[in-house]
CSV table of C-alpha atoms in Angstrom, one decimal:
chain,number,residue,atom,x,y,z
A,1339,MET,CA,105.1,68.0,69.0
A,1340,THR,CA,108.0,65.7,67.4
A,1341,GLU,CA,109.5,66.7,64.1
A,1342,THR,CA,111.3,63.9,62.0
A,1343,GLU,CA,113.9,64.3,59.6
A,1344,ALA,CA,112.4,64.9,55.6
A,1345,ILE,CA,111.8,62.2,53.7
A,1346,ALA,CA,112.1,62.2,49.9
A,1347,TYR,CA,109.8,60.5,47.3
A,1348,ASP,CA,109.1,61.0,43.7
A,1349,VAL,CA,105.4,61.9,44.5
A,1350,VAL,CA,103.3,62.3,47.5
A,1351,VAL,CA,99.6,61.6,47.2
A,1352,LEU,CA,97.4,63.8,49.5
A,1353,GLY,CA,94.4,61.3,50.1
A,1354,ALA,CA,94.0,57.6,49.8
A,1355,GLY,CA,90.5,57.4,48.4
A,1356,PRO,CA,90.2,55.4,45.2
A,1357,VAL,CA,91.3,58.3,43.3
A,1358,GLY,CA,94.7,58.7,45.4
A,1359,GLU,CA,95.0,55.0,45.3
A,1360,ASN,CA,94.7,55.1,41.3
A,1361,VAL,CA,97.5,57.7,40.8
A,1362,ALA,CA,99.6,55.7,43.5
A,1363,ASP,CA,99.0,52.8,41.4
A,1364,ARG,CA,100.2,54.2,37.9
A,1365,THR,CA,103.2,56.0,39.7
A,1366,ARG,CA,104.7,52.9,41.1
A,1367,ALA,CA,104.1,51.1,38.2
A,1368,ALA,CA,106.3,53.8,36.3
A,1369,GLY,CA,108.7,53.0,38.6
A,1370,LEU,CA,108.2,56.1,41.0
A,1371,SER,CA,108.5,56.1,44.8
A,1372,THR,CA,105.1,57.3,46.1
A,1373,ALA,CA,103.6,58.2,49.6
A,1374,VAL,CA,100.2,58.5,50.5
A,1375,VAL,CA,98.9,60.5,53.4
A,1376,GLU,CA,95.6,60.0,54.8
A,1377,SER,CA,94.0,61.0,57.8
A,1378,GLU,CA,90.8,58.6,57.7
A,1379,LEU,CA,90.3,55.1,56.3
A,1380,VAL,CA,91.9,54.0,53.5
A,1381,GLY,CA,89.7,53.4,50.5
A,1382,GLY,CA,88.2,56.9,51.1
A,1383,GLU,CA,84.5,58.3,50.9
A,1384,CYS,CA,83.4,55.8,47.9
A,1385,SER,CA,84.4,52.8,50.1
A,1386,TYR,CA,82.9,53.4,53.5
A,1387,TRP,CA,80.2,56.2,53.2
A,1388,ALA,CA,79.0,56.8,49.3
A,1389,CYS,CA,79.2,54.2,46.3
A,1390,MET,CA,79.6,51.0,48.3
A,1391,PRO,CA,77.5,50.9,51.3
A,1392,SER,CA,74.7,53.0,49.2
A,1393,LYS,CA,74.6,50.6,46.3
A,1394,ALA,CA,74.4,47.9,49.2
A,1395,LEU,CA,71.4,49.5,50.4
A,1396,LEU,CA,69.5,49.8,47.1
A,1397,ARG,CA,70.4,46.7,45.7
A,1398,PRO,CA,67.6,44.7,47.5
A,1399,VAL,CA,65.1,47.3,47.3
A,1400,ILE,CA,65.7,47.4,43.0
A,1401,ALA,CA,65.8,43.6,43.5
A,1402,GLN,CA,62.4,43.3,45.5
A,1403,ALA,CA,60.9,46.1,43.1
A,1404,ASP,CA,62.0,43.9,39.9
A,1405,ALA,CA,60.4,40.9,41.4
A,1406,ARG,CA,57.3,42.5,42.2
A,1407,ARG,CA,57.0,43.4,38.4
A,1408,LEU,CA,56.7,39.6,37.4
A,1409,PRO,CA,53.9,37.2,37.8
A,1410,GLY,CA,54.6,33.8,39.3
A,1411,LEU,CA,57.3,35.6,41.7
A,1412,ALA,CA,54.9,39.0,42.7
A,1413,GLU,CA,53.1,37.4,45.2
A,1414,ALA,CA,56.1,35.7,47.0
A,1415,VAL,CA,58.0,39.1,47.8
A,1416,ARG,CA,55.1,40.9,49.2
A,1417,GLY,CA,56.2,41.3,52.3
A,1418,PRO,CA,58.8,43.8,53.9
A,1419,LEU,CA,62.6,43.3,53.5
A,1420,ASP,CA,64.5,42.3,56.3
A,1421,THR,CA,65.9,45.5,57.2
A,1422,SER,CA,68.4,44.0,59.7
A,1423,ALA,CA,69.3,41.5,57.0
A,1424,VAL,CA,70.0,44.1,54.7
A,1425,LEU,CA,72.1,46.7,57.0
A,1426,ALA,CA,74.4,43.5,58.0
A,1427,ARG,CA,75.0,43.0,54.3
A,1428,ARG,CA,75.9,47.0,53.9
A,1429,ASP,CA,78.4,46.3,56.9
A,1430,GLY,CA,80.2,43.8,55.0
A,1431,PHE,CA,80.4,45.9,52.0
A,1432,ALA,CA,82.0,48.8,54.0
A,1433,SER,CA,84.3,46.3,55.5
A,1434,HIS,CA,83.0,47.0,58.8
A,1435,TRP,CA,84.4,50.4,58.3
A,1436,LYS,CA,88.0,48.9,58.7
A,1437,ASP,CA,90.8,49.6,56.0
A,1438,ASP,CA,93.1,46.6,56.5
A,1439,GLY,CA,92.3,45.4,53.2
A,1440,GLN,CA,92.9,48.4,51.4
A,1441,VAL,CA,96.1,48.9,53.2
A,1442,GLY,CA,97.0,45.5,52.4
A,1443,TRP,CA,96.6,46.5,48.9
A,1444,LEU,CA,98.5,49.7,48.9
A,1445,GLU,CA,101.5,48.2,50.6
A,1446,GLY,CA,101.0,45.7,47.5
A,1447,VAL,CA,102.0,48.3,45.1
A,1448,GLY,CA,105.0,49.6,47.0
A,1449,ALA,CA,103.3,53.0,48.0
A,1450,ASP,CA,104.3,53.8,51.7
A,1451,LEU,CA,101.4,54.9,53.6
A,1452,TYR,CA,101.6,57.8,56.0
A,1453,ARG,CA,98.7,58.1,58.5
A,1454,GLY,CA,97.8,61.8,59.7
A,1455,ARG,CA,96.8,65.0,58.4
A,1456,GLY,CA,98.6,66.1,55.6
A,1457,ARG,CA,99.2,70.1,54.8
A,1458,LEU,CA,101.3,71.4,52.2
A,1459,ALA,CA,104.1,73.3,53.6
A,1460,GLY,CA,105.4,75.3,50.3
A,1461,PRO,CA,106.3,73.9,46.9
A,1462,ARG,CA,107.0,70.4,46.8
A,1463,THR,CA,106.7,70.1,50.5
A,1464,VAL,CA,104.0,68.1,52.8
A,1465,THR,CA,104.0,67.6,56.7
A,1466,VAL,CA,102.0,64.9,57.9
A,1467,THR,CA,100.7,65.5,61.7
A,1468,ALA,CA,100.1,62.0,63.4
A,1469,SER,CA,97.5,61.3,65.9
A,1470,ASP,CA,100.1,61.4,68.6
A,1471,GLY,CA,101.7,64.8,67.6
A,1472,THR,CA,104.8,63.4,65.4
A,1473,VAL,CA,105.2,65.6,62.5
A,1474,THR,CA,106.8,64.1,59.5
A,1475,THR,CA,107.9,66.2,56.4
A,1476,LEU,CA,107.8,64.7,52.8
A,1477,THR,CA,109.3,66.1,49.9
A,1478,ALA,CA,108.2,65.1,46.4
A,1479,ARG,CA,110.9,65.1,43.5
A,1480,GLN,CA,108.2,65.3,40.5
A,1481,ALA,CA,105.0,65.7,42.0
A,1482,VAL,CA,102.6,66.3,45.0
A,1483,VAL,CA,99.0,65.4,44.0
A,1484,VAL,CA,95.9,66.6,45.6
A,1485,ALA,CA,93.1,63.9,46.1
A,1486,THR,CA,91.5,64.9,49.1
A,1487,GLY,CA,87.8,64.7,47.4
A,1488,THR,CA,84.7,66.7,49.2
A,1489,ARG,CA,82.6,67.1,52.1
A,1490,ALA,CA,79.0,67.4,52.6
A,1491,ARG,CA,78.0,71.2,52.3
A,1492,LEU,CA,75.3,71.9,54.9
A,1493,PRO,CA,73.3,75.2,54.6
A,1494,GLY,CA,73.8,78.0,57.1
A,1495,LEU,CA,70.8,77.6,59.1
A,1496,PRO,CA,71.1,78.6,62.8
A,1497,GLY,CA,71.1,75.8,65.4
A,1498,LEU,CA,71.8,73.2,62.7
A,1499,ALA,CA,74.4,71.5,64.4
A,1500,GLU,CA,72.7,71.2,67.5
A,1501,VAL,CA,70.2,69.1,65.6
A,1502,GLU,CA,73.0,66.3,64.8
A,1503,PRO,CA,71.5,66.0,61.1
A,1504,TRP,CA,72.5,63.3,58.7
A,1505,THR,CA,74.9,64.2,55.6
A,1506,SER,CA,75.4,61.6,53.4
A,1507,ARG,CA,77.8,59.8,55.8
A,1508,GLU,CA,74.8,58.8,58.5
A,1509,ALA,CA,72.3,58.0,55.6
A,1510,THR,CA,74.8,55.1,54.4
A,1511,SER,CA,75.7,54.0,57.6
A,1512,ALA,CA,72.8,54.1,60.2
A,1513,GLN,CA,72.6,50.8,62.0
A,1514,GLN,CA,68.3,51.1,62.2
A,1515,ALA,CA,65.7,52.7,59.9
A,1516,PRO,CA,64.4,55.9,61.5
A,1517,GLY,CA,60.6,55.7,61.6
A,1518,SER,CA,60.3,59.1,59.9
A,1519,LEU,CA,63.1,60.8,57.7
A,1520,ILE,CA,63.2,64.0,56.2
A,1521,VAL,CA,65.2,64.5,53.0
A,1522,VAL,CA,66.2,68.0,51.9
A,1523,GLY,CA,67.4,67.9,48.2
A,1524,GLY,CA,66.4,66.6,44.8
A,1525,GLY,CA,69.7,65.6,43.6
A,1526,VAL,CA,71.3,61.9,43.4
A,1527,VAL,CA,72.1,61.3,47.3
A,1528,ALA,CA,68.6,62.7,47.9
A,1529,THR,CA,66.9,60.4,45.7
A,1530,GLU,CA,68.7,57.2,46.1
A,1531,MET,CA,68.8,57.6,50.0
A,1532,ALA,CA,64.9,58.6,50.0
A,1533,THR,CA,64.3,55.1,47.7
A,1534,ALA,CA,66.6,53.3,50.2
A,1535,TRP,CA,65.1,54.4,53.7
A,1536,GLN,CA,61.6,54.2,52.4
A,1537,ALA,CA,62.1,50.7,51.2
A,1538,LEU,CA,63.4,49.7,54.7
A,1539,GLY,CA,60.3,51.2,56.5
A,1540,SER,CA,61.0,54.8,57.1
A,1541,ARG,CA,58.2,57.5,56.2
A,1542,VAL,CA,60.1,59.6,54.1
A,1543,THR,CA,59.9,63.3,52.9
A,1544,LEU,CA,61.4,64.7,50.5
A,1545,LEU,CA,61.8,68.7,50.2
A,1546,VAL,CA,63.1,69.7,47.0
A,1547,ARG,CA,63.9,73.4,46.3
A,1548,GLY,CA,63.2,73.3,42.6
A,1549,GLU,CA,60.4,72.2,40.4
A,1550,ARG,CA,61.5,68.7,39.9
A,1551,LEU,CA,64.1,65.6,40.8
A,1552,LEU,CA,67.4,64.9,39.4
A,1553,GLY,CA,67.7,68.6,38.2
A,1554,ARG,CA,70.8,68.1,36.0
A,1555,MET,CA,69.2,65.2,33.8
A,1556,GLU,CA,66.3,65.3,31.2
A,1557,PRO,CA,63.1,66.4,32.7
A,1558,PHE,CA,61.5,63.1,32.2
A,1559,ALA,CA,64.3,61.3,34.4
A,1560,GLY,CA,63.2,63.2,37.5
A,1561,GLU,CA,59.7,62.9,36.6
A,1562,LEU,CA,59.6,59.0,36.5
A,1563,VAL,CA,61.7,58.6,39.6
A,1564,ALA,CA,59.4,60.9,41.6
A,1565,LYS,CA,56.2,58.9,40.1
A,1566,ALA,CA,57.7,55.9,41.7
A,1567,LEU,CA,59.0,57.1,45.3
A,1568,THR,CA,55.3,58.9,45.6
A,1569,GLU,CA,53.5,55.3,44.4
A,1570,ALA,CA,56.0,53.7,47.0
A,1571,GLY,CA,55.0,56.1,49.8
A,1572,ALA,CA,56.9,59.0,49.8
A,1573,ASP,CA,55.9,62.7,50.2
A,1574,ILE,CA,57.5,64.8,47.8
A,1575,ARG,CA,57.2,68.8,48.3
A,1576,THR,CA,58.6,70.4,45.2
A,1577,HIS,CA,59.4,74.3,45.8
A,1578,THR,CA,60.1,74.0,49.3
A,1579,SER,CA,63.0,75.3,50.9
A,1580,VAL,CA,63.8,75.0,54.8
A,1581,ALA,CA,63.7,77.8,57.0
A,1582,SER,CA,64.7,76.6,60.3
A,1583,VAL,CA,65.4,73.4,62.2
A,1584,THR,CA,65.5,72.4,65.9
A,1585,ARG,CA,65.1,69.0,68.0
A,1586,GLU,CA,61.9,69.1,70.2
A,1587,ASN,CA,61.4,66.4,72.4
A,1588,GLY,CA,64.1,64.1,70.4
A,1589,LYS,CA,62.2,64.7,67.2
A,1590,VAL,CA,63.3,66.9,64.3
A,1591,VAL,CA,61.1,69.7,63.8
A,1592,ALA,CA,61.8,71.4,60.2
A,1593,VAL,CA,59.6,74.7,59.3
A,1594,THR,CA,59.3,75.4,55.6
A,1595,ASP,CA,59.6,78.7,53.8
A,1596,GLY,CA,55.9,78.4,53.6
A,1597,GLY,CA,55.9,78.5,57.7
A,1598,GLU,CA,54.6,74.8,57.5
A,1599,ARG,CA,56.2,72.4,60.2
A,1600,ILE,CA,57.0,68.8,59.7
A,1601,GLU,CA,58.2,66.6,62.3
A,1602,ALA,CA,60.3,63.7,61.9
A,1603,ASP,CA,62.9,61.5,64.0
A,1604,GLU,CA,65.9,62.5,61.8
A,1605,ILE,CA,66.3,64.9,58.6
A,1606,LEU,CA,69.1,64.3,55.8
A,1607,PHE,CA,70.6,67.3,54.1
A,1608,ALA,CA,71.6,66.4,50.8
A,1609,THR,CA,72.4,69.8,49.6
A,1610,GLY,CA,75.7,69.5,47.7
A,1611,ARG,CA,79.3,68.8,48.1
A,1612,ALA,CA,82.6,71.2,49.0
A,1613,PRO,CA,86.2,70.8,48.3
A,1614,GLN,CA,88.4,69.6,51.1
A,1615,THR,CA,90.9,72.4,50.4
A,1616,ASP,CA,90.1,74.6,53.3
A,1617,ASP,CA,93.1,73.1,55.7
A,1618,ILE,CA,95.6,71.6,53.4
A,1619,GLY,CA,97.9,74.4,53.5
A,1620,LEU,CA,97.1,76.0,49.8
A,1621,ASP,CA,98.2,79.2,51.1
A,1622,THR,CA,101.7,78.2,51.5
A,1623,VAL,CA,101.9,77.9,47.6
A,1624,ASP,CA,100.1,81.4,46.9
A,1625,LEU,CA,96.2,79.5,46.4
A,1626,GLU,CA,93.2,80.2,47.9
A,1627,PRO,CA,92.3,77.6,50.5
A,1628,GLY,CA,88.7,76.3,50.6
A,1629,GLY,CA,87.8,76.2,46.9
A,1630,TRP,CA,87.9,73.9,44.0
A,1631,LEU,CA,91.6,73.4,42.7
A,1632,GLU,CA,91.6,74.6,38.2
A,1633,VAL,CA,93.6,72.1,36.6
A,1634,ASP,CA,94.7,71.6,32.9
A,1635,ASP,CA,93.7,68.3,31.1
A,1636,THR,CA,96.9,66.6,32.7
A,1637,LEU,CA,95.5,67.5,36.0
A,1638,ARG,CA,98.4,70.1,36.9
A,1639,VAL,CA,97.3,73.1,38.6
A,1640,PRO,CA,98.3,76.2,35.9
A,1641,ASP,CA,101.6,78.1,36.9
A,1642,THR,CA,103.2,75.0,38.6
A,1643,ASP,CA,105.1,72.5,37.3
A,1644,TRP,CA,105.0,69.9,40.4
A,1645,LEU,CA,101.0,70.1,41.5
A,1646,TYR,CA,98.0,68.0,40.9
A,1647,ALA,CA,94.9,68.0,41.9
A,1648,VAL,CA,92.6,64.6,40.7
A,1649,GLY,CA,89.2,63.9,41.4
A,1650,ASP,CA,86.2,65.5,43.1
A,1651,VAL,CA,88.5,68.6,44.4
A,1652,ASN,CA,89.0,69.8,41.1
A,1653,GLY,CA,85.0,70.2,40.3
A,1654,ARG,CA,85.2,68.7,37.0
A,1655,ALA,CA,83.3,65.7,37.8
A,1656,LEU,CA,82.3,64.7,41.2
A,1657,LEU,CA,82.0,61.0,40.5
A,1658,THR,CA,84.4,58.0,41.3
A,1659,HIS,CA,84.6,56.7,38.0
A,1660,GLN,CA,85.8,60.0,36.3
A,1661,GLY,CA,88.1,60.4,39.5
A,1662,LYS,CA,89.6,57.0,39.2
A,1663,TYR,CA,89.9,58.0,35.2
A,1664,GLN,CA,91.7,61.6,36.0
A,1665,ALA,CA,94.3,59.6,38.5
A,1666,ARG,CA,95.4,57.5,35.4
A,1667,ILE,CA,95.6,60.2,33.6
A,1668,ALA,CA,97.4,62.1,35.8
A,1669,GLY,CA,99.9,59.2,36.7
A,1670,ALA,CA,100.7,58.7,33.0
A,1671,ALA,CA,101.3,62.7,32.7
A,1672,ILE,CA,103.7,62.7,36.1
A,1673,ALA,CA,105.6,59.6,34.8
A,1674,ALA,CA,106.2,61.0,31.1
A,1675,ARG,CA,107.1,64.3,32.5
A,1676,ALA,CA,109.7,62.5,35.0
A,1677,ALA,CA,111.1,60.6,32.0
A,1678,GLY,CA,111.4,63.4,29.9
A,1679,VAL,CA,108.7,62.3,27.2
A,1680,PRO,CA,107.1,64.9,25.5
A,1681,LEU,CA,103.3,64.3,26.3
A,1682,GLN,CA,100.7,63.3,23.8
A,1683,ASP,CA,98.8,66.1,22.4
A,1684,GLU,CA,96.0,64.8,20.3
A,1685,PRO,CA,92.7,64.4,21.7
A,1686,TRP,CA,92.8,60.9,22.6
A,1687,GLY,CA,96.1,60.4,24.0
A,1688,ALA,CA,96.8,58.9,27.5
A,1689,HIS,CA,97.7,62.5,28.8
A,1690,ALA,CA,94.6,64.3,28.7
A,1691,ALA,CA,91.4,64.0,30.6
A,1692,THR,CA,89.3,65.0,27.5
A,1693,ALA,CA,86.2,63.0,28.4
A,1694,ASP,CA,85.5,64.8,31.4
A,1695,HIS,CA,84.5,67.7,28.7
A,1696,TYR,CA,81.8,66.1,27.0
A,1697,ALA,CA,81.4,62.2,28.1
A,1698,VAL,CA,80.9,61.7,31.6
A,1699,PRO,CA,78.7,58.9,32.5
A,1700,GLN,CA,76.2,58.6,35.5
A,1701,VAL,CA,73.8,56.3,36.9
A,1702,VAL,CA,71.4,57.0,39.7
A,1703,PHE,CA,70.5,53.8,41.5
A,1704,THR,CA,66.6,54.4,42.3
A,1705,ASP,CA,63.6,52.4,41.2
A,1706,PRO,CA,63.4,53.0,38.2
A,1707,GLU,CA,67.2,53.6,37.3
A,1708,ALA,CA,68.2,56.9,35.6
A,1709,ALA,CA,71.5,56.6,33.4
A,1710,ALA,CA,73.2,59.3,31.3
A,1711,VAL,CA,76.2,60.5,29.5
A,1712,GLY,CA,77.0,63.6,27.7
A,1713,LEU,CA,74.7,66.6,27.4
A,1714,SER,CA,71.0,66.7,27.9
A,1715,LEU,CA,69.1,68.5,25.1
A,1716,ALA,CA,69.4,72.0,27.2
A,1717,GLU,CA,72.8,71.6,27.8
A,1718,ALA,CA,73.5,71.1,24.2
A,1719,GLU,CA,71.4,73.6,23.1
A,1720,GLU,CA,72.6,76.3,25.5
A,1721,ALA,CA,76.1,75.0,24.1
A,1722,GLY,CA,75.3,76.3,20.8
A,1723,HIS,CA,75.1,73.0,18.9
A,1724,ARG,CA,71.9,72.7,16.6
A,1725,VAL,CA,70.7,69.3,18.0
A,1726,ARG,CA,67.6,67.1,17.7
A,1727,ALA,CA,66.2,65.0,20.7
A,1728,VAL,CA,64.9,61.6,19.8
A,1729,ASP,CA,62.5,59.8,22.2
A,1730,VAL,CA,61.6,56.3,22.6
A,1731,ASP,CA,59.3,54.4,25.2
A,1732,PHE,CA,60.8,51.2,26.5
A,1733,GLY,CA,57.3,49.7,25.9
A,1734,SER,CA,57.9,49.3,22.5
A,1735,VAL,CA,61.2,47.0,23.5
A,1736,ALA,CA,60.8,43.4,23.6
A,1737,GLY,CA,63.4,43.0,26.2
A,1738,ALA,CA,61.9,45.4,28.5
A,1739,SER,CA,58.7,43.5,28.9
A,1740,LEU,CA,60.4,40.3,30.2
A,1741,TYR,CA,61.1,42.4,33.1
A,1742,GLY,CA,57.6,42.5,34.1
A,1743,ASP,CA,54.0,43.6,32.9
A,1744,ASP,CA,54.4,47.1,33.9
A,1745,TYR,CA,57.9,48.3,32.8
A,1746,THR,CA,57.9,51.8,32.5
A,1747,GLY,CA,60.8,53.7,31.1
A,1748,ARG,CA,62.0,55.9,28.4
A,1749,ALA,CA,65.1,56.8,26.4
A,1750,ARG,CA,66.4,59.7,24.6
A,1751,MET,CA,69.6,60.6,22.3
A,1752,VAL,CA,70.5,64.2,21.6
A,1753,VAL,CA,71.3,64.4,18.1
A,1754,ASP,CA,74.0,66.7,16.6
A,1755,LEU,CA,72.5,67.6,12.8
A,1756,GLU,CA,75.6,69.1,11.9
A,1757,GLU,CA,78.2,66.7,12.9
A,1758,GLY,CA,75.7,63.5,12.9
A,1759,ILE,CA,77.2,62.3,15.9
A,1760,LEU,CA,75.4,62.1,19.6
A,1761,ARG,CA,75.7,64.6,22.2
A,1762,GLY,CA,74.0,62.6,24.8
A,1763,VAL,CA,72.0,59.7,25.9
A,1764,THR,CA,69.9,59.3,28.7
A,1765,PHE,CA,67.9,56.0,29.6
A,1766,VAL,CA,65.2,55.6,32.6
A,1767,GLY,CA,63.8,52.3,33.3
A,1768,PRO,CA,64.9,49.0,35.3
A,1769,GLY,CA,68.2,47.9,34.3
A,1770,ALA,CA,68.3,51.3,32.5
A,1771,GLY,CA,72.2,51.6,34.2
A,1772,GLU,CA,73.6,48.7,32.1
A,1773,LEU,CA,72.8,50.3,29.2
A,1774,VAL,CA,74.7,53.6,29.5
A,1775,HIS,CA,78.2,52.3,28.8
A,1776,SER,CA,77.0,51.8,25.2
A,1777,GLY,CA,76.1,55.5,25.1
A,1778,THR,CA,79.3,56.4,26.5
A,1779,VAL,CA,81.0,54.5,23.7
A,1780,ALA,CA,79.3,56.2,21.2
A,1781,VAL,CA,79.4,59.7,22.5
A,1782,ALA,CA,83.0,59.3,23.5
A,1783,GLY,CA,84.0,57.8,20.1
A,1784,ARG,CA,81.8,60.3,18.0
A,1785,VAL,CA,79.9,57.2,16.6
A,1786,PRO,CA,78.5,58.6,13.4
A,1787,LEU,CA,74.7,57.5,13.3
A,1788,ASP,CA,75.0,56.0,10.0
A,1789,ARG,CA,77.8,53.6,11.8
A,1790,LEU,CA,75.0,52.7,14.7
A,1791,TRP,CA,72.7,51.1,12.0
A,1792,HIS,CA,75.4,48.5,11.9
A,1793,VAL,CA,75.8,48.0,15.6
A,1794,VAL,CA,73.3,45.2,15.9
A,1795,PRO,CA,71.8,44.9,19.4
A,1796,PRO,CA,70.8,41.0,20.5
A,1797,PHE,CA,67.3,40.0,20.9
A,1798,PRO,CA,65.4,40.2,23.4
A,1799,THR,CA,67.5,42.8,25.6
A,1800,LEU,CA,67.1,46.2,26.5
A,1801,GLY,CA,70.1,47.3,24.2
A,1802,GLU,CA,67.3,46.9,21.6
A,1803,VAL,CA,66.3,50.3,22.4
A,1804,TRP,CA,69.1,51.5,20.3
A,1805,LEU,CA,67.7,50.3,17.3
A,1806,ARG,CA,64.2,51.8,18.2
A,1807,LEU,CA,65.9,55.1,18.9
A,1808,LEU,CA,67.4,55.0,15.1
A,1809,GLU,CA,64.3,54.2,13.7
A,1810,ALA,CA,62.4,57.3,15.3
A,1811,TYR,CA,65.1,59.3,14.0
A,1812,ARG,CA,64.9,58.0,10.8
A,1813,ASP,CA,61.1,58.2,10.7
A,1814,ASN,CA,60.4,61.6,11.7
């Protein structure tokens, strides 16, 4: 092992995913020298094994489903998808798992990249161990930012490692469709990958521990997605857990808690995420390895004046767009503190990640799409708000009918009866993902309902559902 002399920067960022990249972009724009440490591909999970490849897999599936709802086009798209072509296009969106372009971008903003395993080695200090054993020590005058993200969480089933199960990484990068696939889980990854691989030729069995899919969204979201998956040929089994799993004669055999044996070519465990903090040296700064890193609204770790944790690793909102939002806030806070500028303390200031608390948007890219922002009805009631849910079927919206003769969808807004604002909005239906930003503006901006009456949706679009929701609220 060869050690080199310590190199000083203003900011050292651990992790070069979208979150780490955005921190570096902001600190460099503020004139702070910045080093970025990455042990895998620059661009991170989102670019190569999550957001981009998964949506590249799903887009042809959704486009075909939309086309099959349209008379005059439906007959032309009755055949199966060209799986090889879909996978080839997916490979392109994942840059064929090469990060040259992302490295070029990082160099373009003036950040220095260090490849290797980065670990804290005391306050303001990071060591980077390269593949050849060389150890470089970096020190940070202003801040160290942990942006190491999360990894798939696997259950503690005996012999699971020998089975070589899929996680989200294998599910988004597989080079052929398995003949049959067991998907364990009922959340976003489970439903999206079940949607994709069922359409690409796999026979999918979905094992859900709870009573429904998408348990964190409004109940009707999971119900409509389950209905569509079932109609597409997937076998969904709720209230079902996996008790054991083995691989026999090349096949995966999952035994449920009810004693049923289910065989498949592959098994995907989409059972949650865990923070990648177990081996980054947290013990050297008196923090517990392996857990989520608590932060304040400037994304700084309490009781430190130099350590920040941004993105999935802090557990506030495990979504790329929220992580990038946090990165912008953290970058601004680091730059302000470095310059000795007092941080803005108003709720809408540039140095506080307040949206994480009440205005987090999410889209599940299934067929139909499920999109939501803010609190569900149950969450709002649990938080103590006096609220009312208003529901509308998309069948009453002229713009929805243009999507096809059998458009199925539903919208809900959760109204705070005391403040006259929205606590949450959910849309489910083809194209619903494009509606959620309007909901995000309404929730984050605390737009009063009497002002929403004057936000006129164009006709005929899906956005006219807003008018239907307001009318339903007025009339009931």
